[in-house]
Amino acid sequence: MDTTLISVLVAGKTTVARDTVCFEFTPMSGTALPAYAPGAHIDVHLPGGLIRPYSLLDAGAEAPPARYRIAVLRETASRGGSVALHDRVRVGDILQVTAPRNRFPLVPAAHSVLFAGGIGVTPLWCMGQRLLAQGASFALHYSSRTAARAAFLADIRQGFAGHAHCYFDDQPDRALDVAAILAGCPADTQAYICGPAGYIDAVQSRVRAAGLAADRIHIEQFALDAADRPAITATDVAFQVQLDSTGEIFDIPADESITSALDRQGVFIPVSCEEGICGTCLTGLKGGIPDHRDTYLTDEEHAANDQFMPCCSRAKTPLLILDL
Ligand code: FES
């Protein structure tokens, strides 16, 4: 994974819906931004040391893009990333971001259905722009609590006329009917879902119930519900980790994550979600058996035991040897 950091200038900060701000980042003089494809995100390093992933908004230029744009919903109940961006980042600031990564790419299909819940519209708007430019068949189903909270609503309604369908919780006469939507779709249909954890779970289960195969359902998730987050429990025990490059051994207490304990002892592994879903902390494994608790790696990757996510995973053996 490329963790090289890119310095960018905060060139714009615009309110695009209630509690939602759009940031525009441009390259520093003499540099260029890496290109990306729809569905990609960047990790933004925030004031206070937090690292948070945000989907890129625009359709993804083949040539170096002139800017990156992200949209950020202020979430006071979260762990502070969105509040730091809203309150502490201003036009003219310089931030560091990673190169774009994409775990949510578009797959060629006869038809694409994009399900967006709230701020989860960001990668799907980007995908819709690309599909529209290609003349491809697609539909965007955009759910939000209210129209005032729906980011880019006017742009989507105008730009995706004939493709966009909007649903608002305060207008329950028009509800999202996943079964009816998919009933009229060709067999070669791909579904993409992004939004809050509860929205993703609900839509995904309805898409599956409608008969779409698992490999045709694509999900982008940046946070888990509290009940689904991997947590340290009273039965967890202490263990040790060794750095393969130096041989140094560090104690990991029973009640502390590997990344936290190593950071406290001077070994920094970058983290973002700290929930095992983003992949930022991915670390190679040279020895020992991990207790995988992430949802980023596949079952096959877990079984291989040659990489793991130290933000949330632990050890089944007294010692893990990390490829660090
Ligand atoms: Fe996101 Fe570890 S920090 S998976």
Short mmCIF file of C-alpha atoms and ligand atoms in Angstrom, two decimals:
data_model
loop_
_atom_site.label_atom_id
_atom_site.label_comp_id
_atom_site.label_asym_id
_atom_site.label_seq_id
_atom_site.Cartn_x
_atom_site.Cartn_y
_atom_site.Cartn_z
CA MET A 1 0.00 0.00 0.00
CA ASP A 2 1.32 3.41 -1.00
CA THR A 3 1.41 5.54 2.17
CA THR A 4 3.43 8.38 0.63
CA LEU A 5 1.97 11.68 1.75
CA ILE A 6 1.14 14.52 -0.64
CA SER A 7 0.97 18.14 0.54
CA VAL A 8 -2.09 19.96 -0.80
CA LEU A 9 -3.43 23.50 -0.48
CA VAL A 10 -6.95 23.96 0.85
CA ALA A 11 -8.22 26.07 -2.05
CA GLY A 12 -11.94 25.97 -1.29
CA LYS A 13 -14.37 25.31 1.55
CA THR A 14 -18.06 25.58 0.64
CA THR A 15 -21.25 24.58 2.42
CA VAL A 16 -23.16 22.24 0.11
CA ALA A 17 -25.96 21.08 2.45
CA ARG A 18 -26.93 21.43 6.08
CA ASP A 19 -23.90 20.29 8.13
CA THR A 20 -21.98 19.33 4.98
CA VAL A 21 -18.94 21.16 3.64
CA CYS A 22 -17.09 20.56 0.38
CA PHE A 23 -13.30 21.00 0.47
CA GLU A 24 -11.17 21.60 -2.62
CA PHE A 25 -7.52 20.60 -2.46
CA THR A 26 -5.05 21.73 -5.14
CA PRO A 27 -1.44 20.66 -5.68
CA MET A 28 1.43 22.67 -4.29
CA SER A 29 3.52 24.59 -6.78
CA GLY A 30 5.58 22.28 -8.98
CA THR A 31 3.73 19.12 -8.02
CA ALA A 32 0.92 17.09 -9.59
CA LEU A 33 -1.89 15.10 -8.05
CA PRO A 34 -2.10 11.37 -8.88
CA ALA A 35 -5.03 10.42 -11.11
CA TYR A 36 -7.85 8.24 -9.83
CA ALA A 37 -10.95 6.39 -10.97
CA PRO A 38 -14.51 6.74 -9.61
CA GLY A 39 -14.92 5.11 -6.21
CA ALA A 40 -11.45 6.15 -5.02
CA HIS A 41 -10.79 7.83 -1.69
CA ILE A 42 -7.91 9.66 -0.04
CA ASP A 43 -6.86 9.58 3.60
CA VAL A 44 -6.70 13.12 4.98
CA HIS A 45 -4.29 13.83 7.84
CA LEU A 46 -6.13 16.19 10.16
CA PRO A 47 -5.18 18.68 12.85
CA GLY A 48 -4.79 16.75 16.08
CA GLY A 49 -3.25 13.68 14.44
CA LEU A 50 -6.40 11.97 13.16
CA ILE A 51 -6.39 10.31 9.73
CA ARG A 52 -9.73 9.93 7.98
CA PRO A 53 -10.77 8.55 4.56
CA TYR A 54 -12.98 10.60 2.21
CA SER A 55 -14.25 9.65 -1.24
CA LEU A 56 -13.25 11.81 -4.18
CA LEU A 57 -16.11 13.67 -5.78
CA ASP A 58 -15.27 14.27 -9.40
CA ALA A 59 -15.27 11.77 -12.21
CA GLY A 60 -11.55 11.09 -12.13
CA ALA A 61 -9.38 12.51 -14.85
CA GLU A 62 -6.95 10.30 -16.73
CA ALA A 63 -4.40 13.11 -16.79
CA PRO A 64 -3.21 14.51 -13.44
CA PRO A 65 -6.35 16.11 -11.96
CA ALA A 66 -6.26 19.81 -11.20
CA ARG A 67 -7.87 19.27 -7.80
CA TYR A 68 -9.29 16.78 -5.35
CA ARG A 69 -12.71 17.50 -3.88
CA ILE A 70 -14.29 15.81 -0.85
CA ALA A 71 -17.53 16.44 1.05
CA VAL A 72 -17.62 16.10 4.82
CA LEU A 73 -20.70 15.72 7.01
CA ARG A 74 -20.23 17.17 10.48
CA GLU A 75 -20.80 14.22 12.82
CA THR A 76 -20.53 15.33 16.42
CA ALA A 77 -21.15 11.78 17.67
CA SER A 78 -18.11 10.41 15.81
CA ARG A 79 -14.52 10.44 16.98
CA GLY A 80 -13.71 13.97 15.86
CA GLY A 81 -12.42 13.78 12.27
CA SER A 82 -15.31 15.62 10.66
CA VAL A 83 -15.47 18.22 13.43
CA ALA A 84 -11.74 18.91 13.02
CA LEU A 85 -12.22 19.48 9.30
CA HIS A 86 -15.26 21.71 9.77
CA ASP A 87 -13.88 23.78 12.63
CA ARG A 88 -10.11 23.85 12.24
CA VAL A 89 -9.33 23.67 8.51
CA ARG A 90 -9.50 26.91 6.54
CA VAL A 91 -8.85 28.04 2.99
CA GLY A 92 -5.10 28.63 2.64
CA ASP A 93 -4.12 25.82 5.01
CA ILE A 94 -1.80 23.07 3.85
CA LEU A 95 -2.81 19.48 4.59
CA GLN A 96 -1.29 16.13 3.88
CA VAL A 97 -3.22 13.42 2.07
CA THR A 98 -2.40 9.99 0.70
CA ALA A 99 -2.54 9.11 -2.97
CA PRO A 100 -6.02 7.89 -4.00
CA ARG A 101 -6.86 4.26 -3.28
CA ASN A 102 -9.83 2.42 -4.73
CA ARG A 103 -11.55 -0.56 -3.16
CA PHE A 104 -14.91 0.40 -4.74
CA PRO A 105 -14.26 0.42 -8.50
CA LEU A 106 -16.88 0.42 -11.23
CA VAL A 107 -17.31 -2.91 -13.04
CA PRO A 108 -18.48 -2.88 -16.68
CA ALA A 109 -22.12 -4.01 -16.83
CA ALA A 110 -25.31 -3.76 -18.86
CA HIS A 111 -26.78 -1.67 -16.03
CA SER A 112 -25.52 -0.18 -12.75
CA VAL A 113 -27.68 0.69 -9.74
CA LEU A 114 -26.15 3.16 -7.28
CA PHE A 115 -27.69 3.22 -3.78
CA ALA A 116 -26.63 6.30 -1.77
CA GLY A 117 -27.50 6.97 1.86
CA GLY A 118 -26.77 10.52 3.03
CA ILE A 119 -23.15 11.57 2.68
CA GLY A 120 -22.52 8.16 1.08
CA VAL A 121 -23.55 9.83 -2.14
CA THR A 122 -20.02 11.12 -2.72
CA PRO A 123 -18.39 8.13 -4.49
CA LEU A 124 -21.67 7.32 -6.24
CA TRP A 125 -22.03 10.81 -7.67
CA CYS A 126 -18.50 10.37 -9.00
CA MET A 127 -19.45 7.01 -10.50
CA GLY A 128 -22.62 8.43 -12.00
CA GLN A 129 -20.65 11.17 -13.74
CA ARG A 130 -18.40 8.56 -15.32
CA LEU A 131 -21.33 6.35 -16.36
CA LEU A 132 -23.14 9.35 -17.81
CA ALA A 133 -20.06 10.37 -19.80
CA GLN A 134 -19.79 6.81 -21.14
CA GLY A 135 -23.45 6.75 -22.15
CA ALA A 136 -23.87 3.71 -19.88
CA SER A 137 -27.18 2.58 -18.40
CA PHE A 138 -27.45 3.47 -14.69
CA ALA A 139 -29.75 4.74 -11.95
CA LEU A 140 -28.87 6.59 -8.74
CA HIS A 141 -31.22 6.09 -5.77
CA TYR A 142 -30.38 8.79 -3.21
CA SER A 143 -31.88 8.62 0.30
CA SER A 144 -31.54 11.42 2.86
CA ARG A 145 -33.24 12.53 6.04
CA THR A 146 -34.37 15.77 4.37
CA ALA A 147 -33.73 17.62 1.11
CA ALA A 148 -31.83 20.31 3.04
CA ARG A 149 -29.35 17.70 4.26
CA ALA A 150 -28.84 16.09 0.83
CA ALA A 151 -25.46 17.21 -0.53
CA PHE A 152 -25.32 18.17 -4.21
CA LEU A 153 -29.05 17.55 -4.59
CA ALA A 154 -29.61 20.25 -7.22
CA ASP A 155 -26.54 19.16 -9.19
CA ILE A 156 -27.66 15.53 -9.11
CA ARG A 157 -31.23 16.28 -10.11
CA GLN A 158 -30.08 18.45 -12.98
CA GLY A 159 -27.02 16.47 -14.08
CA PHE A 160 -28.60 13.04 -13.72
CA ALA A 161 -32.09 13.91 -15.00
CA GLY A 162 -33.79 10.64 -15.90
CA HIS A 163 -31.26 8.65 -13.84
CA ALA A 164 -31.67 10.06 -10.29
CA HIS A 165 -34.41 9.12 -7.82
CA CYS A 166 -34.53 10.82 -4.43
CA TYR A 167 -36.14 9.72 -1.15
CA PHE A 168 -36.48 11.79 2.01
CA ASP A 169 -37.41 10.54 5.46
CA ASP A 170 -39.73 13.53 5.95
CA GLN A 171 -41.59 12.62 2.73
CA PRO A 172 -42.50 8.97 3.46
CA ASP A 173 -45.02 8.77 0.63
CA ARG A 174 -42.08 7.93 -1.66
CA ALA A 175 -39.98 5.14 -0.17
CA LEU A 176 -37.02 3.22 -1.56
CA ASP A 177 -38.33 -0.10 -2.93
CA VAL A 178 -35.23 -2.14 -3.69
CA ALA A 179 -37.13 -5.20 -4.90
CA ALA A 180 -39.13 -3.16 -7.42
CA ILE A 181 -35.99 -1.35 -8.63
CA LEU A 182 -34.08 -4.58 -9.27
CA ALA A 183 -37.07 -6.43 -10.71
CA GLY A 184 -36.84 -4.31 -13.83
CA CYS A 185 -33.08 -4.61 -14.28
CA PRO A 186 -31.21 -6.80 -16.79
CA ALA A 187 -29.42 -9.92 -15.56
CA ASP A 188 -26.04 -8.22 -16.02
CA THR A 189 -26.63 -5.60 -13.31
CA GLN A 190 -24.10 -4.40 -10.73
CA ALA A 191 -25.22 -2.74 -7.48
CA TYR A 192 -23.15 -0.24 -5.49
CA ILE A 193 -24.06 0.80 -1.94
CA CYS A 194 -22.54 3.55 0.21
CA GLY A 195 -23.89 5.26 3.32
CA PRO A 196 -24.21 4.83 7.09
CA ALA A 197 -23.80 1.31 8.43
CA GLY A 198 -27.53 0.82 9.07
CA TYR A 199 -28.41 1.96 5.54
CA ILE A 200 -25.81 -0.35 4.00
CA ASP A 201 -27.03 -3.34 6.01
CA ALA A 202 -30.67 -2.73 5.11
CA VAL A 203 -30.10 -2.13 1.40
CA GLN A 204 -27.61 -4.95 1.05
CA SER A 205 -30.01 -7.48 2.57
CA ARG A 206 -32.79 -6.32 0.24
CA VAL A 207 -30.51 -6.48 -2.79
CA ARG A 208 -29.56 -10.04 -1.85
CA ALA A 209 -33.18 -10.94 -1.24
CA ALA A 210 -33.97 -9.62 -4.72
CA GLY A 211 -31.63 -12.27 -6.10
CA LEU A 212 -28.51 -10.31 -7.06
CA ALA A 213 -25.41 -12.49 -6.62
CA ALA A 214 -22.91 -11.46 -3.95
CA ASP A 215 -20.21 -10.73 -6.53
CA ARG A 216 -22.51 -8.14 -8.14
CA ILE A 217 -22.94 -6.19 -4.88
CA HIS A 218 -20.25 -3.61 -4.06
CA ILE A 219 -20.06 -1.79 -0.75
CA GLU A 220 -18.06 1.19 0.47
CA GLN A 221 -18.15 1.62 4.23
CA PHE A 222 -16.17 4.07 6.33
CA ALA A 223 -17.60 3.28 9.78
CA LEU A 224 -19.29 0.40 11.56
CA ASP A 225 -22.23 0.52 13.94
CA ALA A 226 -21.04 0.53 17.55
CA ALA A 227 -22.31 -3.03 18.04
CA ASP A 228 -20.23 -4.30 15.10
CA ARG A 229 -16.94 -2.61 15.99
CA PRO A 230 -14.16 -5.01 16.98
CA ALA A 231 -13.57 -4.53 20.69
CA ILE A 232 -11.12 -5.70 23.31
CA THR A 233 -12.90 -7.98 25.78
CA ALA A 234 -12.29 -9.17 29.33
CA THR A 235 -11.05 -12.52 28.00
CA ASP A 236 -8.28 -10.97 25.90
CA VAL A 237 -4.74 -11.55 27.13
CA ALA A 238 -1.38 -9.83 26.85
CA PHE A 239 1.13 -10.91 24.21
CA GLN A 240 4.26 -9.61 22.48
CA VAL A 241 5.16 -8.40 19.03
CA GLN A 242 8.60 -8.40 17.46
CA LEU A 243 9.83 -6.15 14.65
CA ASP A 244 11.41 -8.39 12.04
CA SER A 245 13.87 -5.73 10.91
CA THR A 246 15.45 -5.05 14.30
CA GLY A 247 14.45 -7.98 16.50
CA GLU A 248 13.03 -5.61 19.12
CA ILE A 249 10.21 -7.09 21.19
CA PHE A 250 7.33 -5.04 22.64
CA ASP A 251 4.67 -5.93 25.20
CA ILE A 252 1.03 -5.56 24.15
CA PRO A 253 -1.20 -5.33 27.26
CA ALA A 254 -4.48 -7.24 27.44
CA ASP A 255 -6.48 -4.04 27.31
CA GLU A 256 -4.68 -2.12 24.55
CA SER A 257 -4.52 -2.42 20.76
CA ILE A 258 -1.25 -3.28 19.02
CA THR A 259 -1.10 0.08 17.24
CA SER A 260 -1.74 2.00 20.46
CA ALA A 261 0.80 0.02 22.49
CA LEU A 262 3.47 0.29 19.79
CA ASP A 263 2.82 4.01 19.32
CA ARG A 264 3.26 4.53 23.06
CA GLN A 265 6.60 2.71 22.81
CA GLY A 266 7.84 4.73 19.82
CA VAL A 267 6.75 2.55 16.87
CA PHE A 268 4.23 4.34 14.64
CA ILE A 269 1.85 2.47 12.36
CA PRO A 270 -0.59 4.79 10.52
CA VAL A 271 -4.24 4.22 11.39
CA SER A 272 -7.48 5.70 10.15
CA CYS A 273 -10.72 3.85 10.96
CA GLU A 274 -9.27 1.78 13.86
CA GLU A 275 -12.18 -0.59 13.16
CA GLY A 276 -10.57 -2.96 10.67
CA ILE A 277 -12.41 -1.71 7.59
CA CYS A 278 -10.14 0.79 5.82
CA GLY A 279 -6.84 -1.02 5.30
CA THR A 280 -4.62 1.89 6.38
CA CYS A 281 -2.77 -0.12 9.05
CA LEU A 282 -2.22 -3.23 6.90
CA THR A 283 0.99 -4.89 8.10
CA GLY A 284 2.88 -7.94 6.88
CA LEU A 285 3.29 -10.87 9.24
CA LYS A 286 6.44 -12.99 9.46
CA GLY A 287 5.55 -15.29 12.35
CA GLY A 288 2.90 -16.23 14.90
CA ILE A 289 -0.85 -16.69 14.43
CA PRO A 290 -3.02 -13.58 14.48
CA ASP A 291 -6.56 -13.36 15.82
CA HIS A 292 -8.07 -11.56 12.81
CA ARG A 293 -10.86 -9.17 13.84
CA ASP A 294 -11.04 -6.95 10.75
CA THR A 295 -13.48 -6.98 7.86
CA TYR A 296 -11.00 -5.50 5.38
CA LEU A 297 -9.21 -8.73 4.46
CA THR A 298 -11.02 -11.64 2.83
CA ASP A 299 -11.43 -15.05 4.44
CA GLU A 300 -8.72 -16.36 2.11
CA GLU A 301 -6.36 -13.56 3.15
CA HIS A 302 -7.08 -14.28 6.80
CA ALA A 303 -6.29 -17.95 6.26
CA ALA A 304 -2.94 -17.10 4.65
CA ASN A 305 -1.80 -15.41 7.91
CA ASP A 306 0.84 -13.33 6.14
CA GLN A 307 -0.80 -9.94 6.73
CA PHE A 308 -3.16 -8.48 9.29
CA MET A 309 -4.69 -5.30 10.67
CA PRO A 310 -2.99 -4.36 13.96
CA CYS A 311 -5.51 -1.61 14.81
CA CYS A 312 -8.02 -4.24 15.92
CA SER A 313 -6.61 -7.74 15.47
CA ARG A 314 -4.73 -9.53 18.22
CA ALA A 315 -2.71 -12.74 18.68
CA LYS A 316 -3.48 -16.41 19.16
CA THR A 317 0.16 -17.11 19.95
CA PRO A 318 2.38 -15.48 22.63
CA LEU A 319 4.45 -13.70 19.93
CA LEU A 320 3.69 -12.12 16.56
CA ILE A 321 6.57 -11.14 14.27
CA LEU A 322 5.66 -8.10 12.18
CA ASP A 323 7.19 -7.26 8.82
CA LEU A 324 8.39 -3.90 10.11
FE1 FES B 1 -8.42 1.01 9.32
FE2 FES B 1 -6.71 -0.53 10.69
S1 FES B 1 -6.84 1.61 10.67
S2 FES B 1 -8.12 -1.12 9.17
#
